[in-house]
C-alpha atoms as a printed R data frame, in Angstrom:
    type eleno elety resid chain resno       x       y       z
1   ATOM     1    CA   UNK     A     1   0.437  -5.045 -27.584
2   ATOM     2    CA   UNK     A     2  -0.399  -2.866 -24.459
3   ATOM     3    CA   UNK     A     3  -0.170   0.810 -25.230
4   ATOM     4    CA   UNK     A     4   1.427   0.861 -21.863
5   ATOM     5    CA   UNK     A     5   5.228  -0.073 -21.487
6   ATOM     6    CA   UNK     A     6   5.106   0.243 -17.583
7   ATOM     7    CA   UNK     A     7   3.031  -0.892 -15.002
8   ATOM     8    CA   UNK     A     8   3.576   1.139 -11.451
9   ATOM     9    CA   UNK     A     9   1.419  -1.127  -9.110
10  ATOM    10    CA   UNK     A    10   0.307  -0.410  -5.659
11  ATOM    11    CA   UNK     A    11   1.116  -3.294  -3.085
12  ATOM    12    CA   UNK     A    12  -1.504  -2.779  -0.052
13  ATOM    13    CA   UNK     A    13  -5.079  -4.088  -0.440
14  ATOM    14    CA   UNK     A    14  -4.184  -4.279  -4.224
15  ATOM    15    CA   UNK     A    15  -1.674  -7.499  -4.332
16  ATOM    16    CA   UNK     A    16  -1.463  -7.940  -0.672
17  ATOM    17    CA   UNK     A    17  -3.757  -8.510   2.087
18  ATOM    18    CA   UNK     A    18  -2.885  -6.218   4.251
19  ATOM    19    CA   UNK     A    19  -5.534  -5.981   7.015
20  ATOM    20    CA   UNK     A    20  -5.069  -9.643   7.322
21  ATOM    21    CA   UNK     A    21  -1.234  -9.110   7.738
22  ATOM    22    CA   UNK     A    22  -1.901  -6.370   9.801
23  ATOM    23    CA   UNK     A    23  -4.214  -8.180  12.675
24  ATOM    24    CA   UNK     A    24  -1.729 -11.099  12.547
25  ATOM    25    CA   UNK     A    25   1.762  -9.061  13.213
26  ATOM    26    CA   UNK     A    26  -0.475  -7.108  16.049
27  ATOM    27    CA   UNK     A    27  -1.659  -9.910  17.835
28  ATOM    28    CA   UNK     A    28   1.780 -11.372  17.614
29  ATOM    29    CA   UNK     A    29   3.180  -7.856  19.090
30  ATOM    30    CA   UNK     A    30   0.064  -8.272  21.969
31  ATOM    31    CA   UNK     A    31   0.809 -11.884  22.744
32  ATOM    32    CA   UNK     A    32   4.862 -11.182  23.168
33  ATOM    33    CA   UNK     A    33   4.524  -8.307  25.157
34  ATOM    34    CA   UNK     A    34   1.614  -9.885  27.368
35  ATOM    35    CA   UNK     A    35  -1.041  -7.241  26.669
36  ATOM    36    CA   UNK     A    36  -4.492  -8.747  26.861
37  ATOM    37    CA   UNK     A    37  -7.697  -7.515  24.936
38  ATOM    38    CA   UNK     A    38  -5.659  -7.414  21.781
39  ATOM    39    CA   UNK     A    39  -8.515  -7.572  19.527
40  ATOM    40    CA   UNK     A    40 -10.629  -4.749  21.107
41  ATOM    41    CA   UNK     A    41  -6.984  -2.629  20.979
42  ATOM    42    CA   UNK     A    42  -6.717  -3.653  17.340
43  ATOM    43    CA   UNK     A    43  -9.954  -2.210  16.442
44  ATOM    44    CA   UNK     A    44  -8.381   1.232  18.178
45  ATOM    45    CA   UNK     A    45  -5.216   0.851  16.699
46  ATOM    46    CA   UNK     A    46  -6.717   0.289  12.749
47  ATOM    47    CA   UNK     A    47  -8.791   3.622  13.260
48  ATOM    48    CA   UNK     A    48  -5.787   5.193  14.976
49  ATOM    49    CA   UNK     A    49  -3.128   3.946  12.119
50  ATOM    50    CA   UNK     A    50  -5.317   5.197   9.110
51  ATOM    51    CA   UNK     A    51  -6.219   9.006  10.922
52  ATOM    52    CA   UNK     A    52  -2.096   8.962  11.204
53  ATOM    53    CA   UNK     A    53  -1.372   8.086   7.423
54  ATOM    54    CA   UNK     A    54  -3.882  10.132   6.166
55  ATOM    55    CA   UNK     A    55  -2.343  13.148   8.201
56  ATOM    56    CA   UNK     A    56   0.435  11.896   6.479
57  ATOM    57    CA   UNK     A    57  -0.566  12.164   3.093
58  ATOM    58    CA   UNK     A    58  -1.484  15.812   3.552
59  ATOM    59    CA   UNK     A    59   1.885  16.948   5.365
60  ATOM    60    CA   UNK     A    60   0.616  17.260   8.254
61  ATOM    61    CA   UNK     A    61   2.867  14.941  10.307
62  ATOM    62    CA   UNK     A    62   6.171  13.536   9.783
63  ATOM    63    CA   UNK     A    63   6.994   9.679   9.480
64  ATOM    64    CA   UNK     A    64   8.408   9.865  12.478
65  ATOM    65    CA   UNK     A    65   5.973  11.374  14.062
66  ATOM    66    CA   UNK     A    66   3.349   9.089  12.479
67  ATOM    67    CA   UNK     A    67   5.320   5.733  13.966
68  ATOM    68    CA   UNK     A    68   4.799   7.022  17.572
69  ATOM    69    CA   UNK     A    69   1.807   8.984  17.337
70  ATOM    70    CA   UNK     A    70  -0.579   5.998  16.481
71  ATOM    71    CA   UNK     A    71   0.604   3.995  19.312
72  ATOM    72    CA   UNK     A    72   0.081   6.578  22.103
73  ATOM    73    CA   UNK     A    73  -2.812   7.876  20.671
74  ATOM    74    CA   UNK     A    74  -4.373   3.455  20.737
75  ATOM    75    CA   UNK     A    75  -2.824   3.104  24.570
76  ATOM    76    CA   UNK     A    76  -4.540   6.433  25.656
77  ATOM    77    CA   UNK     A    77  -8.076   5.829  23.965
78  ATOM    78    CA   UNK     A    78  -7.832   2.109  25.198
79  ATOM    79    CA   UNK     A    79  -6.882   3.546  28.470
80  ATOM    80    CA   UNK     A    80  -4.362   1.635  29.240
81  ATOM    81    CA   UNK     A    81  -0.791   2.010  30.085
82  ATOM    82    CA   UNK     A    82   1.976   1.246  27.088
83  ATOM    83    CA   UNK     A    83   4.387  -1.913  27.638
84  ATOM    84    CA   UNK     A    84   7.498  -0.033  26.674
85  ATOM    85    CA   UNK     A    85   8.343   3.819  24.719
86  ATOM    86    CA   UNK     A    86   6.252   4.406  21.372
87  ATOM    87    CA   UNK     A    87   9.660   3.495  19.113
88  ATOM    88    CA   UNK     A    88  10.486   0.138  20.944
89  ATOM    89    CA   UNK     A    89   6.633  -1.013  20.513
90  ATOM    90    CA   UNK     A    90   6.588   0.323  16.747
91  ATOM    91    CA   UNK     A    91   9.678  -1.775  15.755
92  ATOM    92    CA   UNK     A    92   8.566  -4.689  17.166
93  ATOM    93    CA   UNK     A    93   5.646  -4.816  15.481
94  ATOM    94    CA   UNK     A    94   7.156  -3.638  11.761
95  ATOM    95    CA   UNK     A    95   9.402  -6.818  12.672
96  ATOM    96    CA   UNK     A    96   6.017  -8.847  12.727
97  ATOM    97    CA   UNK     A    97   4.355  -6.788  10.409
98  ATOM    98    CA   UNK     A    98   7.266  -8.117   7.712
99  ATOM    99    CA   UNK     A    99   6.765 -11.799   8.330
100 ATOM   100    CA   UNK     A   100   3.155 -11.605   6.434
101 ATOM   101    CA   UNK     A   101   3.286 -10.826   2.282
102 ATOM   102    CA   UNK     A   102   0.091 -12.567   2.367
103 ATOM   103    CA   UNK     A   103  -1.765 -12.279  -1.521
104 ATOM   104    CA   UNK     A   104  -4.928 -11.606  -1.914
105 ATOM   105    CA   UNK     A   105  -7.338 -13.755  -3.815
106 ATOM   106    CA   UNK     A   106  -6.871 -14.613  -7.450
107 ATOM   107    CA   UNK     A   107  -3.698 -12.025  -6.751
108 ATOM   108    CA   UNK     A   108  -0.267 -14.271  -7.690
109 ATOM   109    CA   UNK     A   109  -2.342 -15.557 -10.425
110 ATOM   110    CA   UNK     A   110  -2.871 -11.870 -11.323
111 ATOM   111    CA   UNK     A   111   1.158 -11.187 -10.791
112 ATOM   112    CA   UNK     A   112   1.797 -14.273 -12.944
113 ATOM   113    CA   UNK     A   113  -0.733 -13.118 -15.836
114 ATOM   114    CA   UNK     A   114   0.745  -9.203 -16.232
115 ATOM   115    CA   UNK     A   115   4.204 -11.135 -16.281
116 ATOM   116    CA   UNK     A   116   3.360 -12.798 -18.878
117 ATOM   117    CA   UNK     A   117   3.237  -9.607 -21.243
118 ATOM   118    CA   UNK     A   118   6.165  -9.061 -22.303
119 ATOM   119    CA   UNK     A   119   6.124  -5.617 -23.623
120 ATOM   120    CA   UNK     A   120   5.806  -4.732 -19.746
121 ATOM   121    CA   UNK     A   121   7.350  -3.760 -16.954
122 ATOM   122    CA   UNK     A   122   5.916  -4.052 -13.537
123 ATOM   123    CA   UNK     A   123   6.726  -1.366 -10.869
124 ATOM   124    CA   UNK     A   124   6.035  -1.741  -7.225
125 ATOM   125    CA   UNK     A   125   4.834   1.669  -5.330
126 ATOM   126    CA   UNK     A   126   4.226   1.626  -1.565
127 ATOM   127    CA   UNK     A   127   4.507   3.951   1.096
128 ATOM   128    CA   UNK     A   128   6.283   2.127   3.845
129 ATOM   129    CA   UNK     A   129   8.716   1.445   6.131
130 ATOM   130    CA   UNK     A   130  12.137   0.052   4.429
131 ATOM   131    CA   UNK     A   131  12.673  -2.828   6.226
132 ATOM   132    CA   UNK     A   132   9.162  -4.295   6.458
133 ATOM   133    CA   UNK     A   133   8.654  -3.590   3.010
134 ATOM   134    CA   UNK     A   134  11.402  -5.069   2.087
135 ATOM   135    CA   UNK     A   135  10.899  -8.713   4.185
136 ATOM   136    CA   UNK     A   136   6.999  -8.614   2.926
137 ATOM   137    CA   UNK     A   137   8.238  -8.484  -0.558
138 ATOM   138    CA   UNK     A   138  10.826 -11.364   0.118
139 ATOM   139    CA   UNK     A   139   8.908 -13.600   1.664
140 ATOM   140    CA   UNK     A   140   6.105 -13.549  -0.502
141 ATOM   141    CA   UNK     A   141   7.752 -14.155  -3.265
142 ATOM   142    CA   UNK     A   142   6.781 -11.821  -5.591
143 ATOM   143    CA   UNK     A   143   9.697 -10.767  -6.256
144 ATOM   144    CA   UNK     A   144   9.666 -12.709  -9.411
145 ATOM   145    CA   UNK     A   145   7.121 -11.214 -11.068
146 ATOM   146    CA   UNK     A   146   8.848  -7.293 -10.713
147 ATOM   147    CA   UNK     A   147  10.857  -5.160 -12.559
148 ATOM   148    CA   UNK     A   148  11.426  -2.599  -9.824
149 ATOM   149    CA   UNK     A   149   9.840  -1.653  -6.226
150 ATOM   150    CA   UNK     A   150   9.489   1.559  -5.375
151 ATOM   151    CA   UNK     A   151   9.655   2.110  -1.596
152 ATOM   152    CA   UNK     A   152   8.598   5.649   0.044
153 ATOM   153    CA   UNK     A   153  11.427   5.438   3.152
154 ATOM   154    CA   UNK     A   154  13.977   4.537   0.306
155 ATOM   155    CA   UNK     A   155  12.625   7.433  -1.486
156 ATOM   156    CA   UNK     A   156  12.563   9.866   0.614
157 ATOM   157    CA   UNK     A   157   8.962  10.924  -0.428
158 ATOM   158    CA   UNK     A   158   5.073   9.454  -0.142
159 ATOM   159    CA   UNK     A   159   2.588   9.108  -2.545
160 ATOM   160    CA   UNK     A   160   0.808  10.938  -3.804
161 ATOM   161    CA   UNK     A   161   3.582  13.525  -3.794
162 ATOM   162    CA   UNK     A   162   4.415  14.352  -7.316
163 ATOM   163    CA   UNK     A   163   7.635  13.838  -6.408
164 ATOM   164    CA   UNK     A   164   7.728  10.279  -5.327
165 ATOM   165    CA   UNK     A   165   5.948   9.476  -9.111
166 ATOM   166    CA   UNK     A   166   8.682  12.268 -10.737
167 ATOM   167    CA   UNK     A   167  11.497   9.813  -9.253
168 ATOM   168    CA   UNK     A   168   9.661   6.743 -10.358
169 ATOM   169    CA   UNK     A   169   8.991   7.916 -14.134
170 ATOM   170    CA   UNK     A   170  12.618   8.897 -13.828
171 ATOM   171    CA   UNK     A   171  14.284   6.060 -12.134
172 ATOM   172    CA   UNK     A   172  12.469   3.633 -15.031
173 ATOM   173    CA   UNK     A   173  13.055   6.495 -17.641
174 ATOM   174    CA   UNK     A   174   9.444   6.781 -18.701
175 ATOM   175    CA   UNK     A   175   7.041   9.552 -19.837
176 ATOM   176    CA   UNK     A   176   3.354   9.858 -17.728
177 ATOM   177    CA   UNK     A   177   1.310   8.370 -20.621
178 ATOM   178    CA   UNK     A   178   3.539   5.246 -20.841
179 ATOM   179    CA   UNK     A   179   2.622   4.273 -17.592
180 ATOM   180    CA   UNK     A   180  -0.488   3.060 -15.742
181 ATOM   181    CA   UNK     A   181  -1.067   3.651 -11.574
182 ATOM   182    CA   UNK     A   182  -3.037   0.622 -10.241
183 ATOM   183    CA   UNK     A   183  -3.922   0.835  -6.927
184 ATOM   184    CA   UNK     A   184  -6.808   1.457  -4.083
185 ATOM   185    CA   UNK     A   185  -6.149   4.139  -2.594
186 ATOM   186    CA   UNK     A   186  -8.076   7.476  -3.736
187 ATOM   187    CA   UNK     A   187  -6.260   9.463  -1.710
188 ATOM   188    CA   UNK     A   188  -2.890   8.133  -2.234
189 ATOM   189    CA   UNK     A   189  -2.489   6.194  -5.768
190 ATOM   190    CA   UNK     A   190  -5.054   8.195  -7.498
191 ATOM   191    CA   UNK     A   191  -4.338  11.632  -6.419
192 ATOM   192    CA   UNK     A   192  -0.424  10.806  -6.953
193 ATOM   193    CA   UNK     A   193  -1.419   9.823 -10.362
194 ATOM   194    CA   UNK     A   194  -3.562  12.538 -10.844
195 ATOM   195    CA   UNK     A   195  -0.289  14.640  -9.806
196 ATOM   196    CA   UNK     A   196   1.653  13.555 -11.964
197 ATOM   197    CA   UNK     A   197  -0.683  13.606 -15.035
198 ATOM   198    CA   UNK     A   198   0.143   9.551 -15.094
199 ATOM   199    CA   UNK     A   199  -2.948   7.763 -16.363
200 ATOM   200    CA   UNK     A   200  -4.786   5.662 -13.453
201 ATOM   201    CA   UNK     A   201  -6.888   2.387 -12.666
202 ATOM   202    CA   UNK     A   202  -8.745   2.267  -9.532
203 ATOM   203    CA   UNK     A   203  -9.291  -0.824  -7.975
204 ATOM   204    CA   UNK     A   204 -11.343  -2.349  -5.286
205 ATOM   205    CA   UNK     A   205 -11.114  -5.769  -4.140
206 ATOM   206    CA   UNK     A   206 -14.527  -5.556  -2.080
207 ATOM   207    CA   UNK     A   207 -16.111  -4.231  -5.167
208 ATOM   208    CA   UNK     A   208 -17.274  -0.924  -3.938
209 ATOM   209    CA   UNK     A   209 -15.714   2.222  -4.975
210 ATOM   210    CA   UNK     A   210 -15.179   4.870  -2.140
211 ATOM   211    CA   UNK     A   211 -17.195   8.387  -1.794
212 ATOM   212    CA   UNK     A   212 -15.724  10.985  -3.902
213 ATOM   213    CA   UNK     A   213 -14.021   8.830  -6.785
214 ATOM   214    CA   UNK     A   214 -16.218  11.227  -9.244
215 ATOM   215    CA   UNK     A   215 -14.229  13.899  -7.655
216 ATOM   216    CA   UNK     A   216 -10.840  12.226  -9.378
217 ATOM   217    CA   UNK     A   217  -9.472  11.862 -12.692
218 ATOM   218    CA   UNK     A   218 -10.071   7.868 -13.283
219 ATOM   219    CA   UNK     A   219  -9.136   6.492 -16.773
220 ATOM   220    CA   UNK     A   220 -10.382   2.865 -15.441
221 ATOM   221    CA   UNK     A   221 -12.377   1.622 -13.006
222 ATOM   222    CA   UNK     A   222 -12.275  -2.104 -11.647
223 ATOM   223    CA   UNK     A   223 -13.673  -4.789  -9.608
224 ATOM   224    CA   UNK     A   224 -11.344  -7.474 -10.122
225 ATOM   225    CA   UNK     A   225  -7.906  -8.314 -11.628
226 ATOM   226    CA   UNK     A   226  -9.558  -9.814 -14.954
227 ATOM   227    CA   UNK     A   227 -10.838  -5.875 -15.340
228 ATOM   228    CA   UNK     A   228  -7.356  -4.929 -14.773
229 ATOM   229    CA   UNK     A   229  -5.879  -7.500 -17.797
230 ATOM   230    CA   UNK     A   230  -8.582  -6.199 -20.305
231 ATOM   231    CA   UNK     A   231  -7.782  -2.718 -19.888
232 ATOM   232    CA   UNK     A   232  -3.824  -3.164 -20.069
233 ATOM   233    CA   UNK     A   233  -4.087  -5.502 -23.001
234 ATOM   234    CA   UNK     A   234  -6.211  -2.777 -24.888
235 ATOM   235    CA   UNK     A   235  -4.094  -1.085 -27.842
């Protein structure tokens, strides 16, 4: 028997591949819209995407302003000119972007093992956009395997907010130390955990931890999804 009752599991880079799905729905964007050099733009646009979220996660940008600002920022420093307006290029790629739920390695089987327990429930917590969140999560399938997903546009709030964790534990009706935040994201999972006093596993799929975990409150660290098992299954 798990001393946890409730799993709140991070989707990006911790059950999905998201780089991969990522590179795919961009060249698809590149390729519709005619823009050549898509792979040298990509490398812009990855760089450009994370500077955006991360402004994000501090409140220093809106959403909205996040979904425009790291396409014209890519077009300028690629210096080229944009296909279309910021909004019409960022919906057609979150269109794209929602055809790929790829898993990771060793990932459904991971999804298939935590089912398993029974004295779970697994949670799904992403910051996203609704509708691409929503189509990666269908067509993936992983729906099976969840209790609950827990969607930031839904929501109203991002991680690591307190909030967005304070609308989770109450949505699912659970107190912090029933609960265990999995996911790979320091800056995100961990410090949203560390918010909202919600006991934390971080976990890297390349097997290197980033600078400044030390600087976090970490109850487990781990290196693949066996790890993960092992600590959930403790008593």
């Amino acid at each position: 028997m798990s001393r946890f009752k409730h799993i709140l599991l991070d989707l990006d880079e911790t059950i999905f591949d998201f780089k991969e799905g990522e590179r795919l729905a961009f060249a698809d964007v590149c390729k519709s819209l005619n823009i050549a050099n898509s792979d040298e733009i990509y490398f812009i646009y990855k760089e450009e995407n994370l500077k955006c979220w991360k402004a994000l996660e501090r409140k220093e940008i809106t959403k909205p302003q996040l979904l425009q600002l790291r396409w014209t920022n890519t077009f300028s420093l690629a210096q080229i000119n944009m296909p279309c307006e910021p909004i019409i290029l960022n919906d057609a790629y979150m269109r794209a972007l929602g055809n790929y739920g790829i898993y990771l390695p060793h990932a459904e089987e991971f999804m298939r093992s935590l089912k398993a327990l029974s004295s779970i429930k697994i949670h799904l917590i992403t910051n996203g956009t609704s509708y691409t969140a929503h189509n990666r999560i269908t067509v993936s399938g992983i729906s099976q395997y969840i209790d609950n997903a827990f969607i930031s546009d839904d929501m109203g709030v991002n991680k690591p907010d307190k909030l967005f964790f304070d609308k989770v534990l109450s949505s699912i009706d659970a107190k912090p130390d029933e609960c265990l935040v999995i996911g790979d994201s320091l800056t995100s999972d961990i410090k949203g955990a560390n918010n909202a006093e919600i006991p934390c596993c971080l976990y890297s799929r390349e097997g290197d931890f980033p600078s400044g975990f030390e600087n976090y409150k970490i109850d487990y660290l781990a290196k693949n999804y066996d790890e993960i098992l092992k600590y959930i299954s403790q008593d």
